[in-house]
PDB file of C-alpha atoms in Angstrom:
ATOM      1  CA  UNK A   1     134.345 129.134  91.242  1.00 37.00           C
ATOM      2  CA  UNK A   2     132.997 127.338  94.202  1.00 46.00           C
ATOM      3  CA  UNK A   3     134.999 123.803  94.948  1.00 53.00           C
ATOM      4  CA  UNK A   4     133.445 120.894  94.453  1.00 66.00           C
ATOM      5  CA  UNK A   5     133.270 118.723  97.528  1.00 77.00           C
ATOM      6  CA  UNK A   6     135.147 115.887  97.810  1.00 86.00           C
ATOM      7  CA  UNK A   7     134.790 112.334  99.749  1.00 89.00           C
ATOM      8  CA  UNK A   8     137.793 110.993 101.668  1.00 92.00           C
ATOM      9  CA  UNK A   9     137.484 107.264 100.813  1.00 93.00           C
ATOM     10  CA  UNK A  10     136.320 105.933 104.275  1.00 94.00           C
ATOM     11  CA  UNK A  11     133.489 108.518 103.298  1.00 93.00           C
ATOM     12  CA  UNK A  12     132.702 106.829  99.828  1.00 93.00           C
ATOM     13  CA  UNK A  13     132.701 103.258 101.268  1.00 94.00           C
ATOM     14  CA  UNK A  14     130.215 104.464 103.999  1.00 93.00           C
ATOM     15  CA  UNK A  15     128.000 106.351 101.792  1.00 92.00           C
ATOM     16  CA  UNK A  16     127.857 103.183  99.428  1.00 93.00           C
ATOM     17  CA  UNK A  17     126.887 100.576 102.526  1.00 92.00           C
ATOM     18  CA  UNK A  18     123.987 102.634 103.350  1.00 90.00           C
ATOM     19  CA  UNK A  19     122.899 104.512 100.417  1.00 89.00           C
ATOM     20  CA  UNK A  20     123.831 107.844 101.172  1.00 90.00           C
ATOM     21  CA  UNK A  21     124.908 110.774  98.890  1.00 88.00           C
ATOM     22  CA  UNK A  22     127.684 113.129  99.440  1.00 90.00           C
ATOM     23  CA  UNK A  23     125.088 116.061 100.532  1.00 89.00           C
ATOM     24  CA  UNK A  24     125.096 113.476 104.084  1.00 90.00           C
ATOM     25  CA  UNK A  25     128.778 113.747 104.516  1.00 91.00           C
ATOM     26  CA  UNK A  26     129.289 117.270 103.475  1.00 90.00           C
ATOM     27  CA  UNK A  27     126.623 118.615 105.974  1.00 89.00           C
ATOM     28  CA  UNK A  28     128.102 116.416 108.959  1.00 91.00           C
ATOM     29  CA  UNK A  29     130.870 118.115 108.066  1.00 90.00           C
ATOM     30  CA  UNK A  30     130.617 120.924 111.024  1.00 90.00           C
ATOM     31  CA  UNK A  31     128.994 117.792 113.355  1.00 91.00           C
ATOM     32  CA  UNK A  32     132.507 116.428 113.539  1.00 90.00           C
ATOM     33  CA  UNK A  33     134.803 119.037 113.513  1.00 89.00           C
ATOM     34  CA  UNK A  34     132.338 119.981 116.536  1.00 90.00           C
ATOM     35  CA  UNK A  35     132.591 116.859 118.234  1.00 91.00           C
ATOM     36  CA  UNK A  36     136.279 116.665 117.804  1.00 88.00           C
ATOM     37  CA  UNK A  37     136.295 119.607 119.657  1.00 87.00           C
ATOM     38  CA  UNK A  38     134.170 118.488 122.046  1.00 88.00           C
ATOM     39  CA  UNK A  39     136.682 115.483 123.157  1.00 88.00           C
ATOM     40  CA  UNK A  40     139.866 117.304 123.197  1.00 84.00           C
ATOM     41  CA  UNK A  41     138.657 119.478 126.102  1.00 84.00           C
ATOM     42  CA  UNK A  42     138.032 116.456 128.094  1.00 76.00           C
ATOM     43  CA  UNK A  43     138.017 112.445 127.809  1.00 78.00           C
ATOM     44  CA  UNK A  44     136.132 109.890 127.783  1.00 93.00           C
ATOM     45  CA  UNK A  45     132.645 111.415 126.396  1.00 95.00           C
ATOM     46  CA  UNK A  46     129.179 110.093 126.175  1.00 96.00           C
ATOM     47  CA  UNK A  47     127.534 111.482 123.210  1.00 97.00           C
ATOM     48  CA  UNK A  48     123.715 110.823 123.168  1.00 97.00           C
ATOM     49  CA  UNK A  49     121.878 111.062 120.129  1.00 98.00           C
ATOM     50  CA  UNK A  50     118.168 111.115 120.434  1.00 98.00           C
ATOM     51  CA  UNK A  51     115.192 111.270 117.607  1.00 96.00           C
ATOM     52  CA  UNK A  52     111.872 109.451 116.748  1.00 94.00           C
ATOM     53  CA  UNK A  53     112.021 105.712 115.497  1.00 89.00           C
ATOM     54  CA  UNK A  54     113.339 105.803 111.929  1.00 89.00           C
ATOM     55  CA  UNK A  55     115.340 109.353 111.871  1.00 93.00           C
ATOM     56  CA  UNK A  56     118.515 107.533 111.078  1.00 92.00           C
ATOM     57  CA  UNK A  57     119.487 107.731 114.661  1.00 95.00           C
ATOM     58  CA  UNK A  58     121.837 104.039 114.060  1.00 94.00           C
ATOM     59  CA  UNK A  59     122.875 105.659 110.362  1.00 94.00           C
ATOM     60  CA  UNK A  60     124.432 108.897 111.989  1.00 96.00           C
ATOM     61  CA  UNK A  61     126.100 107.034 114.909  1.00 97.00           C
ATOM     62  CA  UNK A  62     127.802 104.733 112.468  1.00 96.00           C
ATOM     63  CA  UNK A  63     129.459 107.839 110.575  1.00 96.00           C
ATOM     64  CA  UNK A  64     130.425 110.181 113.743  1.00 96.00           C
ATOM     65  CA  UNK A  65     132.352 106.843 114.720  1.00 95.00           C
ATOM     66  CA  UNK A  66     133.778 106.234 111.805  1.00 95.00           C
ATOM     67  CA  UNK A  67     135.045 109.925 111.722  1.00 94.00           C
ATOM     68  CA  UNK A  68     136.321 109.399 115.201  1.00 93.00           C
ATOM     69  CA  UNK A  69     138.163 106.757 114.493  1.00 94.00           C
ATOM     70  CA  UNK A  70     139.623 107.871 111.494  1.00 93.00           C
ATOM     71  CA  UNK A  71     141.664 110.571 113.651  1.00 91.00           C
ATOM     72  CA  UNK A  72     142.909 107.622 115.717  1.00 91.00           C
ATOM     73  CA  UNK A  73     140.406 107.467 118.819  1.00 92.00           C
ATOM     74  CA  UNK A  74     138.852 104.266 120.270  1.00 94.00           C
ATOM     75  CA  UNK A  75     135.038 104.422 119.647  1.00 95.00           C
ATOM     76  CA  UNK A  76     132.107 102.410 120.083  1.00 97.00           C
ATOM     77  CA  UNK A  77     128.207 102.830 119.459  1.00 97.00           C
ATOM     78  CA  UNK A  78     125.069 101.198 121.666  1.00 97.00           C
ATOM     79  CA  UNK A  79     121.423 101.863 121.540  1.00 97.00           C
ATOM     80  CA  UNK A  80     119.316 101.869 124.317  1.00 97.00           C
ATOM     81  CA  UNK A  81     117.183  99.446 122.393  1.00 96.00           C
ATOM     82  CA  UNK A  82     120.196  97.146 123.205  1.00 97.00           C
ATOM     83  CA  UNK A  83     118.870  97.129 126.422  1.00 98.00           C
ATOM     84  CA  UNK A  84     115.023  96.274 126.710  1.00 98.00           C
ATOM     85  CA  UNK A  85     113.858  93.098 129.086  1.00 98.00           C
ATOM     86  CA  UNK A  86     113.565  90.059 127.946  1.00 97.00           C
ATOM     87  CA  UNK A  87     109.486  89.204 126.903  1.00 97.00           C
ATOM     88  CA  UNK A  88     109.543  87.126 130.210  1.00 98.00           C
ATOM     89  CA  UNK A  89     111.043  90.454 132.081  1.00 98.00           C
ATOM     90  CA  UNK A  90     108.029  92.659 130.333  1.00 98.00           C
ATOM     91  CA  UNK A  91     105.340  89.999 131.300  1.00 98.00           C
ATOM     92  CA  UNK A  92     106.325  90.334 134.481  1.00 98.00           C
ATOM     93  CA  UNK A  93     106.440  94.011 134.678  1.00 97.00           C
ATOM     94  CA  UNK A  94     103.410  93.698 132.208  1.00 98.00           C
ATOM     95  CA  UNK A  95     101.028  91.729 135.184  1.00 98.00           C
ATOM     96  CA  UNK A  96     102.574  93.983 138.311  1.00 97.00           C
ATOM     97  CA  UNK A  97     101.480  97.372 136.538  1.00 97.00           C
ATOM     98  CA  UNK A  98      99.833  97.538 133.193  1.00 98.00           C
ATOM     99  CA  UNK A  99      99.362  94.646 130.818  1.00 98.00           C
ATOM    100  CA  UNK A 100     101.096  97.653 127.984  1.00 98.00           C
ATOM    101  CA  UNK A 101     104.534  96.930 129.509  1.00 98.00           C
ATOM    102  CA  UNK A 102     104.442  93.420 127.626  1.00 97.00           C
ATOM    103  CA  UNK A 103     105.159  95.654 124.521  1.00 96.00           C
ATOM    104  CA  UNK A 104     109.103  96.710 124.218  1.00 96.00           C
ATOM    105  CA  UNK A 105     110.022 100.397 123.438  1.00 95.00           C
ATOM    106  CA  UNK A 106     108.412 103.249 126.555  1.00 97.00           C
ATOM    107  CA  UNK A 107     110.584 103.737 129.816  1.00 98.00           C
ATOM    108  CA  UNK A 108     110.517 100.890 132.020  1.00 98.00           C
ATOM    109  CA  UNK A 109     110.734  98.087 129.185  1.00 98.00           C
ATOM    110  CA  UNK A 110     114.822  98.688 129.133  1.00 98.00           C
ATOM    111  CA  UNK A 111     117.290  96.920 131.714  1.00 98.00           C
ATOM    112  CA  UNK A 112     118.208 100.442 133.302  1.00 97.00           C
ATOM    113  CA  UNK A 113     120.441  99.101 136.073  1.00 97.00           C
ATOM    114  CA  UNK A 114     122.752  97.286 133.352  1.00 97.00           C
ATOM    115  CA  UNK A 115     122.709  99.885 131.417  1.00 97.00           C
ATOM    116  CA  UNK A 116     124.260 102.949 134.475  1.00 96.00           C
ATOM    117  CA  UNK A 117     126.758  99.441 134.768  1.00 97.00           C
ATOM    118  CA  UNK A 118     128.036 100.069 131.482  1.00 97.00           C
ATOM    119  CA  UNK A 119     128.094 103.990 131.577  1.00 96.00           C
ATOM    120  CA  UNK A 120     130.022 103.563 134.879  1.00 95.00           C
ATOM    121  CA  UNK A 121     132.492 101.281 133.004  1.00 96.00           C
ATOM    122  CA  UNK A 122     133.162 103.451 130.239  1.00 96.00           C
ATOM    123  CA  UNK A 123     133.605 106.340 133.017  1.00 94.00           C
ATOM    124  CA  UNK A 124     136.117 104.163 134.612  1.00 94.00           C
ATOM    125  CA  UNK A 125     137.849 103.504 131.268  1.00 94.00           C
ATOM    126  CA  UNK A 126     137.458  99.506 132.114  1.00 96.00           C
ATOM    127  CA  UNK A 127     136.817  97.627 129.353  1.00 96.00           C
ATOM    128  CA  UNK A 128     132.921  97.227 128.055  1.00 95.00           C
ATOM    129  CA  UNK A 129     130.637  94.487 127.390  1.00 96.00           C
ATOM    130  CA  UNK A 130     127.999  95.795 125.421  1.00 97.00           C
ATOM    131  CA  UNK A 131     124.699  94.522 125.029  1.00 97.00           C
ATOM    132  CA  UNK A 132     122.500  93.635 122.108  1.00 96.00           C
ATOM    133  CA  UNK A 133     119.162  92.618 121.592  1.00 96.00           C
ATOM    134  CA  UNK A 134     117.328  90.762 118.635  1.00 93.00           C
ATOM    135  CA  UNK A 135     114.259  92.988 117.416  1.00 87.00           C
ATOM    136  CA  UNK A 136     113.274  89.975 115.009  1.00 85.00           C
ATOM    137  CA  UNK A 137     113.127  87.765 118.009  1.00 90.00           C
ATOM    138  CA  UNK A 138     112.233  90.067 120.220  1.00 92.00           C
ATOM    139  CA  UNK A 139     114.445  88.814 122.765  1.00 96.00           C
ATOM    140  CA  UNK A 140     118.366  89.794 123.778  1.00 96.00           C
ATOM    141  CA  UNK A 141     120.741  88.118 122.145  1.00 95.00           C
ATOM    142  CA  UNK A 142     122.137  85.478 124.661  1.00 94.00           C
ATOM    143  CA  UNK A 143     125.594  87.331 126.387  1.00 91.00           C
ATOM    144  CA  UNK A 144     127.973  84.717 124.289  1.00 92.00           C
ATOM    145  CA  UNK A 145     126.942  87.592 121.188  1.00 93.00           C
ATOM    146  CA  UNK A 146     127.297  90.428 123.359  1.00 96.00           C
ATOM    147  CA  UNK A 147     129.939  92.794 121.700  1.00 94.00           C
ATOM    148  CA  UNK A 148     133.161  93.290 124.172  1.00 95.00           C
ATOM    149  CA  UNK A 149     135.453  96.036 123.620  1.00 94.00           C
ATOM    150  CA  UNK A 150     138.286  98.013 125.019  1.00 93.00           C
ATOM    151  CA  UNK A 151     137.994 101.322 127.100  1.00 93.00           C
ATOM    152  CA  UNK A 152     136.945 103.914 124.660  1.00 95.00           C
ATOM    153  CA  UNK A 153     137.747 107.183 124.015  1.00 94.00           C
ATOM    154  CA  UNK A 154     134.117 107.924 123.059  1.00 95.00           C
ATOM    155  CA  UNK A 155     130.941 106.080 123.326  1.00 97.00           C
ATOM    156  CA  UNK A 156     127.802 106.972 121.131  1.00 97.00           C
ATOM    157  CA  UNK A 157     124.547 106.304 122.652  1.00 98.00           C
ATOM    158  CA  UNK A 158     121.553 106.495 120.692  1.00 98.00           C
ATOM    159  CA  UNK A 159     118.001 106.268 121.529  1.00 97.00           C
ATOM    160  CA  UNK A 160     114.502 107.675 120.405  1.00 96.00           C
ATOM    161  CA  UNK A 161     114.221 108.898 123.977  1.00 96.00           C
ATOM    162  CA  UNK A 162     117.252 109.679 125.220  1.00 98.00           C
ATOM    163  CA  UNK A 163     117.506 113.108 126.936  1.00 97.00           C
ATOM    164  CA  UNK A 164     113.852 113.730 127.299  1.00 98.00           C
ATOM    165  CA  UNK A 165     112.570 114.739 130.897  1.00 98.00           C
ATOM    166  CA  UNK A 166     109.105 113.637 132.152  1.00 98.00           C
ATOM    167  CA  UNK A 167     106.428 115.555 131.649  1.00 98.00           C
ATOM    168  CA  UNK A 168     104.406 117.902 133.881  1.00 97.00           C
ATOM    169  CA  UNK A 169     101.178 115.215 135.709  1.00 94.00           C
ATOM    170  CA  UNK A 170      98.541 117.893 134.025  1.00 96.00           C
ATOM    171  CA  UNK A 171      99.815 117.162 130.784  1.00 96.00           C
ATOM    172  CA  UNK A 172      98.886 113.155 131.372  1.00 97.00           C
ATOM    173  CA  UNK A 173      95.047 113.997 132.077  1.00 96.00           C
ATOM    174  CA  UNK A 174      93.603 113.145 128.279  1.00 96.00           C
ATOM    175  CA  UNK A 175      94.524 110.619 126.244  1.00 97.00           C
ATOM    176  CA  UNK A 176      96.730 111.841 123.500  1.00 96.00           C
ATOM    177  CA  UNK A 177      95.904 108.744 120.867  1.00 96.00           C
ATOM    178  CA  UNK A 178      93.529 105.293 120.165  1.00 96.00           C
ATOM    179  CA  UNK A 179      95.444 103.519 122.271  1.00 97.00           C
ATOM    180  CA  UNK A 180      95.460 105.123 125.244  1.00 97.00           C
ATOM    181  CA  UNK A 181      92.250 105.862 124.744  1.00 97.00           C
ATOM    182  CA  UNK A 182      91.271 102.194 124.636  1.00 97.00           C
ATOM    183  CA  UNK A 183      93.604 100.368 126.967  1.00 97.00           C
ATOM    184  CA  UNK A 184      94.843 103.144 129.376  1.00 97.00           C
ATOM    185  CA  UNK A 185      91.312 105.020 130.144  1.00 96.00           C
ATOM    186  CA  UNK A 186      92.355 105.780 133.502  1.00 96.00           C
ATOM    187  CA  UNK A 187      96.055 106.831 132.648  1.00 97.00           C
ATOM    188  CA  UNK A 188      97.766 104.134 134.527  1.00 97.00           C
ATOM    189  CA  UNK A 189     100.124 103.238 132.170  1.00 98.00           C
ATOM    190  CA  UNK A 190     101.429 106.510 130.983  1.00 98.00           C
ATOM    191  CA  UNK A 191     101.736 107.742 134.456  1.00 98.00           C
ATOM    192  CA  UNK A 192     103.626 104.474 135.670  1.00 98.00           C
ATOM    193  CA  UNK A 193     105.970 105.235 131.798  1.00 98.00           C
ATOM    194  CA  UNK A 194     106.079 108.790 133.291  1.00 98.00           C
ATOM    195  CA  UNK A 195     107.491 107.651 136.905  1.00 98.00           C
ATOM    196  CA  UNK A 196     110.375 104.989 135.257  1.00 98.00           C
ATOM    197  CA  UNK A 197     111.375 107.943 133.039  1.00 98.00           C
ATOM    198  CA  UNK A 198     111.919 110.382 136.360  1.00 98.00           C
ATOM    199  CA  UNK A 199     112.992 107.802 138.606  1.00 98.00           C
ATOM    200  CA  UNK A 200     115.122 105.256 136.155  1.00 98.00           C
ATOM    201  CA  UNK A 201     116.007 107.526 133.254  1.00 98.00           C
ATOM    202  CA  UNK A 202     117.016 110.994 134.390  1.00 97.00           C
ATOM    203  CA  UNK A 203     120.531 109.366 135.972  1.00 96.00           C
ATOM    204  CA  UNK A 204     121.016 107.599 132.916  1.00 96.00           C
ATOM    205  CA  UNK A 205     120.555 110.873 131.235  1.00 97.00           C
ATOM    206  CA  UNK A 206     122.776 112.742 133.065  1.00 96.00           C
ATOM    207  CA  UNK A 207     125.584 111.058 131.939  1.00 95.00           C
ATOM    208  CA  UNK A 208     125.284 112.168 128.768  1.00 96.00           C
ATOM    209  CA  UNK A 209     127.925 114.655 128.026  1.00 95.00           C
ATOM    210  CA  UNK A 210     126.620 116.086 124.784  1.00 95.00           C
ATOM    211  CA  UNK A 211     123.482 115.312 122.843  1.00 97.00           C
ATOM    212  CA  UNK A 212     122.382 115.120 119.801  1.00 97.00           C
ATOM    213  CA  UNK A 213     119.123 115.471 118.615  1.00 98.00           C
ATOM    214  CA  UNK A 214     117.531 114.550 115.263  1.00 97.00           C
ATOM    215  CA  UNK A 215     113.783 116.583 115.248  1.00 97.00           C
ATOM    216  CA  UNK A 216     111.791 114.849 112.825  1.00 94.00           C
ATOM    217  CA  UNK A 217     109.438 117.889 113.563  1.00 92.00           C
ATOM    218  CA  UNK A 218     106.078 116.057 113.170  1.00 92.00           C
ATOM    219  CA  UNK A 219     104.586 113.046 114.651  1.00 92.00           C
ATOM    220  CA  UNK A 220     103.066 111.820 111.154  1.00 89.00           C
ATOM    221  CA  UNK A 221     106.313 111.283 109.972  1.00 90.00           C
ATOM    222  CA  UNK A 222     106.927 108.199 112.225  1.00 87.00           C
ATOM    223  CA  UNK A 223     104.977 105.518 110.912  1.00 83.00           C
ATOM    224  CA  UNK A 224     106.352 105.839 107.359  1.00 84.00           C
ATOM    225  CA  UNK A 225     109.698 105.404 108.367  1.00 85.00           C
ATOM    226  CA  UNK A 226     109.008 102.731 110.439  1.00 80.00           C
ATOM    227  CA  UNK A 227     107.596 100.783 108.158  1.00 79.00           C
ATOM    228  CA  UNK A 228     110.745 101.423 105.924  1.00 78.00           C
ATOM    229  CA  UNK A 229     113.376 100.648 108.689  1.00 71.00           C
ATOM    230  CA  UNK A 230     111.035  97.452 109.130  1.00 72.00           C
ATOM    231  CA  UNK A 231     111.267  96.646 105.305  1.00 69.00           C
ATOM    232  CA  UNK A 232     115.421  96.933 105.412  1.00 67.00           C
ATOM    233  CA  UNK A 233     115.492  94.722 108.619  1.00 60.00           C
ATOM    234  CA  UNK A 234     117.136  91.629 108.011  1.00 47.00           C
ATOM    235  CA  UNK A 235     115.404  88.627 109.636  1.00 47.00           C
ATOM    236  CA  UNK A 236     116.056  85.323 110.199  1.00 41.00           C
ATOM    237  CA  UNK A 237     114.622  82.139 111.922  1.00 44.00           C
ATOM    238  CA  UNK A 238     111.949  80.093 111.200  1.00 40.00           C
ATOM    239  CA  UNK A 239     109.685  82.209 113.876  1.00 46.00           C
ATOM    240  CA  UNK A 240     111.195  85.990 112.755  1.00 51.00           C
ATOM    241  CA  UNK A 241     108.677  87.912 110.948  1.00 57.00           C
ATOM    242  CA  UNK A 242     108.020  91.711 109.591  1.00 69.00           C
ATOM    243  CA  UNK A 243     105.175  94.003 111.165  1.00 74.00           C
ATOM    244  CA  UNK A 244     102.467  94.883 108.485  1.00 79.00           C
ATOM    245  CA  UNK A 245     101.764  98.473 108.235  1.00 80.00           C
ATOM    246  CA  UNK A 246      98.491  98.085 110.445  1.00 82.00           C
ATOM    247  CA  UNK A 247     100.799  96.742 113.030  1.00 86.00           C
ATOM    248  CA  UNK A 248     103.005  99.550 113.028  1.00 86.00           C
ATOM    249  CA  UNK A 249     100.271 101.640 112.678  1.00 87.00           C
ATOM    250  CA  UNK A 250      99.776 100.407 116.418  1.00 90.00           C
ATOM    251  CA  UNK A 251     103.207 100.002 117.709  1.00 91.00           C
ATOM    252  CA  UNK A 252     104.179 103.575 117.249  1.00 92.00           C
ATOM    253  CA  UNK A 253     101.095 105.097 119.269  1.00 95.00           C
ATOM    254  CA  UNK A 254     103.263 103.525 122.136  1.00 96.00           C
ATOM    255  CA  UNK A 255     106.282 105.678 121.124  1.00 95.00           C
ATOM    256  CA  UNK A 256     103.420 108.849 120.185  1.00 96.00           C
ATOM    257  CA  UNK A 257     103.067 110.516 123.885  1.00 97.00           C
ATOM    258  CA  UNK A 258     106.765 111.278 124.551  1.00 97.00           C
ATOM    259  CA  UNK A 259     108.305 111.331 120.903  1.00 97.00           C
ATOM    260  CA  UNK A 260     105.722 114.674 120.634  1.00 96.00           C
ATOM    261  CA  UNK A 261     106.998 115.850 124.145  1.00 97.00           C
ATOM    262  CA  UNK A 262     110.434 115.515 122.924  1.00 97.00           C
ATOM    263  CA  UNK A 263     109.704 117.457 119.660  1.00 96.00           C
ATOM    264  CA  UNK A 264     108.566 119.838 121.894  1.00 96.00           C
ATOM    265  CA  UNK A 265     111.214 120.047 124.765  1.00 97.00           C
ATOM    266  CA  UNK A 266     114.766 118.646 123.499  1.00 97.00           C
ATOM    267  CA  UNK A 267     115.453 122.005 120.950  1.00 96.00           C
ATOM    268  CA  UNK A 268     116.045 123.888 123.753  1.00 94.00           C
ATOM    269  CA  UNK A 269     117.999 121.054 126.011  1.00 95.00           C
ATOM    270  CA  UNK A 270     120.046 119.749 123.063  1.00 96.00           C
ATOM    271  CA  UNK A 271     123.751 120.920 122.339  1.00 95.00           C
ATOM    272  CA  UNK A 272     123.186 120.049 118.298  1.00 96.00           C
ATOM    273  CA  UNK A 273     119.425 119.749 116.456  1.00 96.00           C
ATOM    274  CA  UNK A 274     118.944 118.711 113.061  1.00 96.00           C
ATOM    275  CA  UNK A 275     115.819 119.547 111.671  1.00 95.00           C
ATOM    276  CA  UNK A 276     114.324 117.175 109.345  1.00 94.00           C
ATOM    277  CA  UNK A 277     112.738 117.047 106.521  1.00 93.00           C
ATOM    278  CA  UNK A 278     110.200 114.421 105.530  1.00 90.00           C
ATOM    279  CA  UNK A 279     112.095 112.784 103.774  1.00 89.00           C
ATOM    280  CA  UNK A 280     114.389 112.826 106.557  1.00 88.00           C
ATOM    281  CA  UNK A 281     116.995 115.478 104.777  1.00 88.00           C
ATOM    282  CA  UNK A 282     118.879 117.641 107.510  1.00 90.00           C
ATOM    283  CA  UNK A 283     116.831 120.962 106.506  1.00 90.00           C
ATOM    284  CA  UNK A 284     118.831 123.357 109.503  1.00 91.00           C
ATOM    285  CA  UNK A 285     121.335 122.725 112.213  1.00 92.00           C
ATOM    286  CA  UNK A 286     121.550 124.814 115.227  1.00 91.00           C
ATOM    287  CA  UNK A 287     124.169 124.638 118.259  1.00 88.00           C
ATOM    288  CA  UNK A 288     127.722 123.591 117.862  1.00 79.00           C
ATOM    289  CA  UNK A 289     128.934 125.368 120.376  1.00 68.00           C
TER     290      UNK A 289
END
């Protein structure tokens, strides 16, 4: 008779904050033993973990550091939304190339030179002063709520782009959705998003020592989990506010072009994929290596 899985209570508390069933936990289960692995053959290490908007990108860095530091290793998590301009930053950026930069999320709407500062911290083992930024406000958080942190062991950084190279000029000819086709005609925004990722993004990139990649495996999925990430956001302020589902209907054509390149290109540069389902259940896992 087969044993019954059982949850370590760090596991139970975890799954009960966020919902989860054991299945989550008992299919990570070869994730960490991997990535435990992974750090005793050399320290520190950047583990990226990259998938569309509303994978559970946030959900699966939360667990692999709570893992980590159950065995006794210092570990913290960012996102690379953590980093995006300020709206003032974007307007700039937004009237010296394309008035699309206003709106946060494609390469060249993230503070790339703070965050190589940080990756060269945590390379240095210094201690780390880590960034966050308020989506409800759309603004960062002012520094004084910045979260500061000892050298780590292991940081987690987690992004829906992270990883993915830019893509060939030929393949930024057509427009791929109704937003391009209406306010990039000439394709001067996605070739100026294509020319941060090369030039800003690759060196962040390549300091990723292992990544991760969730593959939602279809575009269409996006916009549903969106709008559910949107609906458990917690907001506050008298000018906070949710996006309708005709708004995110339009926010995620921004995040369209190179979420379907990554589907595309990050199996086969990734150490781990997950394969999701649409529900967002791990369906296969391939690497550990």
């Amino acid at each position: 008779m087969r044993e019954s899985f059982v949850m370590a209570p760090w596991q139970r508390l975890f799954c009960e904050a966020h919902k989860l069933d054991a299945q989550y936990v008992q299919l990570l289960g070869p994730v960490s033993k991997w990535l435990a692995e992974q750090i005793r053959q050399g320290s520190p290490l950047c583990l990226g973990i990259s998938g569309s908007q509303g994978s559970g990108k946030s959900t699966l860095a939360g667990y692999l550091k709570a893992a980590l530091v159950q065995q006794g290793l210092r570990v913290d998590c960012v996102s690379l939304d953590d980093f995006y301009l300020s709206q003032a930053e974007r307007a700039k950026r937004a009237d010296d190339i394309h008035p699309l930069f206003q709106t946060r999320g494609v390469p060249g709407t993230h503070d790339t030179v703070l965050a190589a500062e940080v990756l060269a911290r945590f390379r240095a083992q210094q201690p780390l002063t880590l960034p966050r930024f308020d989506k409800s406000m759309d603004e960062p958080f002012s520094s004084a709520h910045w979260h500061h942190c000892d050298s780590l062991d292991v940081l987690i950084f987690e992004g829906w782009c992270l990883g993915i190279k830019e893509q060939p000029e030929q393949s930024l000819t057509c427009p791929i959705n109704q937003l391009e086709q209406e306010q990039d005609p000439d394709g001067r925004y996605r070739h100026s998003v294509n020319h941060f990722l090369k030039a800003d993004y690759q060196p962040l990139f390549s300091q990723l020592d292992k990544l991760l990649f969730l593959n939602a495996g279809d575009f269409s999925h996006v916009a549903r989990w969106r709008l559910e990430q949107e609906q458990k956001l917690r907001l506050s302020g008298s000018q906070s506010r949710r996006m309708s589902k005709h708004e995110i209907t339009h926010f995620v054509q921004f995040f369209q072009r190179l979420t379907q390149w990554g589907i595309k290109t990050l199996p086969g540069q990734c150490d781990v994929e997950l394969s999701l389902s649409a529900q967002r259940d791990i369906l296969t896992m391939t690497g550990l290596h």
